[in-house]
Structure formats: structure tokens, C-alpha cells
mmCIF file of C-alpha atoms in Angstrom:
data_model
loop_
_atom_site.group_PDB
_atom_site.id
_atom_site.type_symbol
_atom_site.label_atom_id
_atom_site.label_comp_id
_atom_site.label_asym_id
_atom_site.label_seq_id
_atom_site.Cartn_x
_atom_site.Cartn_y
_atom_site.Cartn_z
ATOM 1 C CA MET T 1 0.000 0.000 0.000
ATOM 2 C CA GLY T 2 1.254 3.511 0.579
ATOM 3 C CA LYS T 3 3.184 5.329 3.254
ATOM 4 C CA LYS T 4 0.111 5.976 5.348
ATOM 5 C CA GLN T 5 -3.540 5.069 5.724
ATOM 6 C CA GLU T 6 -6.184 7.740 5.981
ATOM 7 C CA THR T 7 -9.932 8.106 5.704
ATOM 8 C CA VAL T 8 -11.179 10.003 2.660
ATOM 9 C CA GLU T 9 -14.631 11.245 1.680
ATOM 10 C CA ASP T 10 -14.191 10.701 -2.055
ATOM 11 C CA VAL T 11 -11.527 9.624 -4.520
ATOM 12 C CA PRO T 12 -11.062 11.077 -8.022
ATOM 13 C CA CYS T 13 -11.209 8.735 -11.012
ATOM 14 C CA GLY T 14 -8.037 6.837 -11.786
ATOM 15 C CA ASN T 15 -6.881 6.394 -8.177
ATOM 16 C CA THR T 16 -6.611 3.156 -6.233
ATOM 17 C CA VAL T 17 -8.525 2.760 -2.987
ATOM 18 C CA ALA T 18 -8.284 0.041 -0.340
ATOM 19 C CA LEU T 19 -11.427 -0.892 1.579
ATOM 20 C CA PHE T 20 -10.848 -2.671 4.887
ATOM 21 C CA GLY T 21 -13.273 -4.588 7.050
ATOM 22 C CA LEU T 22 -15.511 -5.831 4.258
ATOM 23 C CA ASP T 23 -14.738 -9.463 5.065
ATOM 24 C CA GLN T 24 -17.190 -9.398 7.969
ATOM 25 C CA PHE T 25 -20.043 -8.430 5.614
ATOM 26 C CA ILE T 26 -19.136 -10.389 2.476
ATOM 27 C CA THR T 27 -19.074 -14.184 2.517
ATOM 28 C CA LYS T 28 -18.458 -15.066 -1.141
ATOM 29 C CA ASN T 29 -18.570 -12.082 -3.472
ATOM 30 C CA ALA T 30 -20.244 -8.698 -3.683
ATOM 31 C CA THR T 31 -20.720 -5.678 -5.879
ATOM 32 C CA LEU T 32 -19.955 -2.249 -4.495
ATOM 33 C CA THR T 33 -22.094 0.465 -6.016
ATOM 34 C CA ASN T 34 -23.311 3.983 -5.408
ATOM 35 C CA GLU T 35 -26.542 4.982 -3.679
ATOM 36 C CA LYS T 36 -28.424 5.484 -6.975
ATOM 37 C CA GLU T 37 -29.075 1.757 -7.119
ATOM 38 C CA VAL T 38 -32.419 0.863 -5.528
ATOM 39 C CA ASP T 39 -31.224 -2.190 -3.547
ATOM 40 C CA ALA T 40 -27.866 -0.778 -2.460
ATOM 41 C CA HIS T 41 -27.044 0.802 0.864
ATOM 42 C CA PRO T 42 -25.158 4.085 0.552
ATOM 43 C CA ILE T 43 -21.473 3.299 0.878
ATOM 44 C CA ARG T 44 -20.815 6.429 2.920
ATOM 45 C CA LEU T 45 -22.894 4.986 5.783
ATOM 46 C CA VAL T 46 -20.730 1.888 6.086
ATOM 47 C CA LYS T 47 -17.983 2.297 8.683
ATOM 48 C CA PHE T 48 -14.631 0.678 7.983
ATOM 49 C CA SER T 49 -12.012 -0.056 10.565
ATOM 50 C CA LEU T 50 -8.614 -1.707 10.513
ATOM 51 C CA SER T 51 -6.574 -3.155 13.305
ATOM 52 C CA VAL T 52 -2.973 -2.680 12.316
ATOM 53 C CA VAL T 53 -1.445 -6.137 12.140
ATOM 54 C CA SER T 54 1.714 -5.455 10.197
ATOM 55 C CA ASP T 55 4.440 -2.846 10.410
ATOM 56 C CA PRO T 56 3.509 0.171 8.239
ATOM 57 C CA MET T 57 7.208 0.994 7.779
ATOM 58 C CA VAL T 58 7.862 -2.268 5.899
ATOM 59 C CA PHE T 59 7.401 -2.438 2.149
ATOM 60 C CA CYS T 60 7.442 -5.791 0.333
ATOM 61 C CA THR T 61 7.644 -6.366 -3.411
ATOM 62 C CA VAL T 62 8.060 -9.358 -5.698
ATOM 63 C CA GLU T 63 10.641 -8.890 -8.438
ATOM 64 C CA GLU T 64 10.265 -10.308 -11.963
ATOM 65 C CA SER T 65 12.674 -13.073 -10.969
ATOM 66 C CA GLY T 66 10.270 -14.164 -8.207
ATOM 67 C CA GLU T 67 12.518 -12.833 -5.473
ATOM 68 C CA HIS T 68 10.656 -11.255 -2.552
ATOM 69 C CA VAL T 69 12.237 -7.953 -1.503
ATOM 70 C CA THR T 70 11.538 -6.438 1.909
ATOM 71 C CA ALA T 71 12.429 -2.800 2.582
ATOM 72 C CA GLY T 72 12.452 -1.184 5.999
ATOM 73 C CA ALA T 73 13.866 1.646 8.084
ATOM 74 C CA GLY T 74 17.271 0.003 8.560
ATOM 75 C CA ASN T 75 19.175 -3.205 9.295
ATOM 76 C CA PHE T 76 17.964 -3.492 12.886
ATOM 77 C CA HIS T 77 14.358 -2.868 11.835
ATOM 78 C CA LEU T 78 14.551 -5.556 9.142
ATOM 79 C CA ASP T 79 16.146 -8.029 11.577
ATOM 80 C CA MET T 80 13.266 -7.471 14.010
ATOM 81 C CA CYS T 81 10.735 -8.019 11.196
ATOM 82 C CA PHE T 82 12.372 -11.267 10.063
ATOM 83 C CA ASN T 83 12.575 -12.545 13.647
ATOM 84 C CA ASP T 84 8.863 -11.785 14.107
ATOM 85 C CA LEU T 85 8.111 -13.525 10.817
ATOM 86 C CA LEU T 86 10.036 -16.662 11.746
ATOM 87 C CA ASN T 87 8.772 -16.808 15.349
ATOM 88 C CA ASN T 88 5.096 -16.020 14.675
ATOM 89 C CA LEU T 89 4.611 -17.919 11.420
ATOM 90 C CA THR T 90 6.091 -21.325 12.145
ATOM 91 C CA ASP T 91 4.749 -22.919 8.950
ATOM 92 C CA ILE T 92 7.154 -20.915 6.811
ATOM 93 C CA ALA T 93 10.226 -22.885 5.835
ATOM 94 C CA GLY T 94 13.124 -22.096 3.587
ATOM 95 C CA ILE T 95 13.444 -18.338 4.005
ATOM 96 C CA ILE T 96 16.794 -17.272 2.628
ATOM 97 C CA LYS T 97 17.901 -13.895 3.903
ATOM 98 C CA SER T 98 20.581 -12.078 1.929
ATOM 99 C CA ASP T 99 22.809 -9.258 3.096
ATOM 100 C CA PRO T 100 21.026 -5.885 3.139
ATOM 101 C CA VAL T 101 21.305 -3.758 0.013
ATOM 102 C CA VAL T 102 20.899 0.010 0.078
ATOM 103 C CA SER T 103 18.616 1.220 -2.701
ATOM 104 C CA PHE T 104 19.331 4.557 -4.293
ATOM 105 C CA ARG T 105 16.814 7.044 -5.663
ATOM 106 C CA GLU T 106 17.363 9.804 -8.169
ATOM 107 C CA THR T 107 16.104 13.355 -8.133
ATOM 108 C CA VAL T 108 16.305 16.402 -10.360
ATOM 109 C CA LEU T 109 18.574 19.118 -8.977
ATOM 110 C CA GLU T 110 18.661 21.498 -11.928
ATOM 111 C CA LYS T 111 16.955 22.107 -15.263
ATOM 112 C CA SER T 112 18.092 19.672 -17.965
ATOM 113 C CA SER T 113 20.229 21.085 -20.735
ATOM 114 C CA GLN T 114 18.171 19.552 -23.529
ATOM 115 C CA THR T 115 14.556 19.075 -24.526
ATOM 116 C CA VAL T 116 13.572 15.562 -25.595
ATOM 117 C CA MET T 117 10.773 14.552 -27.942
ATOM 118 C CA SER T 118 8.615 11.430 -27.908
ATOM 119 C CA MET T 119 6.122 10.440 -30.601
ATOM 120 C CA SER T 120 2.892 8.520 -30.199
ATOM 121 C CA PRO T 121 2.711 5.063 -31.838
ATOM 122 C CA ASN T 122 0.664 6.462 -34.740
ATOM 123 C CA LYS T 123 3.262 9.248 -35.251
ATOM 124 C CA HIS T 124 0.580 11.984 -35.135
ATOM 125 C CA ASN T 125 1.356 13.358 -31.671
ATOM 126 C CA ARG T 126 4.622 14.668 -30.306
ATOM 127 C CA LEU T 127 5.475 15.374 -26.693
ATOM 128 C CA TYR T 128 8.379 17.654 -25.833
ATOM 129 C CA MET T 129 9.766 17.343 -22.315
ATOM 130 C CA GLN T 130 12.427 18.904 -20.165
ATOM 131 C CA ALA T 131 13.279 17.840 -16.604
ATOM 132 C CA ARG T 132 13.509 20.454 -13.872
ATOM 133 C CA PRO T 133 13.061 20.465 -10.096
ATOM 134 C CA LEU T 134 9.789 21.527 -8.503
ATOM 135 C CA GLU T 135 9.621 25.026 -7.104
ATOM 136 C CA GLU T 136 10.465 25.522 -3.424
ATOM 137 C CA GLY T 137 7.484 24.518 -1.283
ATOM 138 C CA LEU T 138 5.419 22.911 -4.066
ATOM 139 C CA SER T 139 5.925 19.317 -2.914
ATOM 140 C CA GLU T 140 4.997 20.370 0.637
ATOM 141 C CA ALA T 141 1.823 22.049 -0.692
ATOM 142 C CA ILE T 142 0.890 18.827 -2.501
ATOM 143 C CA ASP T 143 1.627 16.674 0.572
ATOM 144 C CA SER T 144 -0.377 18.970 2.870
ATOM 145 C CA GLY T 145 -3.381 18.954 0.516
ATOM 146 C CA GLN T 146 -3.220 22.641 -0.419
ATOM 147 C CA ILE T 147 -3.024 21.487 -4.051
ATOM 148 C CA GLY T 148 -4.697 18.246 -5.139
ATOM 149 C CA PRO T 149 -6.063 16.344 -8.146
ATOM 150 C CA SER T 150 -9.702 17.076 -7.289
ATOM 151 C CA ASP T 151 -9.212 20.840 -6.870
ATOM 152 C CA ASP T 152 -11.043 23.241 -9.138
ATOM 153 C CA PRO T 153 -8.703 23.784 -12.134
ATOM 154 C CA LYS T 154 -9.054 27.573 -11.943
ATOM 155 C CA VAL T 155 -8.179 27.658 -8.242
ATOM 156 C CA ARG T 156 -5.256 25.260 -8.742
ATOM 157 C CA SER T 157 -3.998 27.332 -11.688
ATOM 158 C CA LYS T 158 -4.182 30.507 -9.618
ATOM 159 C CA ILE T 159 -2.198 28.968 -6.747
ATOM 160 C CA LEU T 160 0.449 27.550 -9.084
ATOM 161 C CA SER T 161 0.885 30.813 -10.971
ATOM 162 C CA GLU T 162 0.778 33.230 -8.020
ATOM 163 C CA GLU T 163 2.601 31.260 -5.331
ATOM 164 C CA PHE T 164 5.004 29.175 -7.401
ATOM 165 C CA GLY T 165 5.574 31.293 -10.518
ATOM 166 C CA TRP T 166 4.086 28.915 -13.071
ATOM 167 C CA ASP T 167 2.816 30.155 -16.423
ATOM 168 C CA LYS T 168 -0.969 30.525 -16.057
ATOM 169 C CA ASP T 169 -1.758 28.742 -19.352
ATOM 170 C CA LEU T 170 0.474 25.783 -18.485
ATOM 171 C CA ALA T 171 -0.966 25.540 -14.971
ATOM 172 C CA LYS T 172 -4.504 25.258 -16.408
ATOM 173 C CA LYS T 173 -3.492 22.112 -18.337
ATOM 174 C CA ILE T 174 -2.844 20.043 -15.223
#
């Protein structure tokens, strides 16, 4: 899942949502729908709760090779997680633990010196791109919810142009 879990009133199209606690209401399968359906109960009236069972600081992925990769806050944290895994889940056999590997991430520190072009498969559309870092404070504004995907485009454009110096026409296209 993500870094954190939070309750939201609505989610814009194209985003992934996790619903917890449905297993106590659904025995085989079910269809979730909106309140416009005659037989359906409004989903906003259903309360969901989650008892945290796992460590939210641990992130697990399965690589293309089939290798399971576990990421955590450090060596000691990962050792504690593996000890819990081995002690609490006794049916697991054959866990091979490798030496820890530090993963590196990249970021953009300055505007790229060149503009690159990419064409659509039908060769009718061209996209020109140039990498550059976000303006100071923009990522914090996104994280705090000051700017979001469901904001009114005019309001978002105004904030981006006035507070962060974006071109007004470009800001409207987000």
C-alpha cells in the first residue's frame, strides 16, 4: 500500500482505494455500487475499521525473478521483522535472507540542458519534455493537501501561478 492510511470522503477517477473490514459483511462475493441503485445501501454509511497487524514501515515487493524484496527503516528494523516472521509464522520454511542492500533514488537538482521529444505510436502526436526540479514549497503544498487532483482547475492554476511562478496557461493544463 502507501506510506500511510487515511480516511477520505471521495476519490477522483483513476486512483486506487483500499477498503478494509468488508470481510465481515461479504461471505463469497459482492458488488460495491453507489446509492443510486435501488437495492444498495449508501457506501458512505458503512464504517470501515482496521486493526494494524503489520508494520507500516515495511514495504514488500516481488521482483520479476520471483525474489521477494523487503524494505524497511534500517538493518535493525529488518532483523526485528524477520525474527517476528520466523517466530510467529512457524509454517514458513526455507526463508533465505541475503545481506542488506541500500537502494538509491534519483532526483532532479537542476533544469536539464536539452529538450527531448517522444512520438505517439501512430506518429501523429509529439510530446516535448524537459526535466527540472519543482519550485520551493510545491511538494509540501501537494503533501499537505493545499493542491490536489480534485481541486477546481481555476483555483489550482491561480495557486500555481501566483505562489510558485508557473505560467498561467500551463498551470490550467494540469
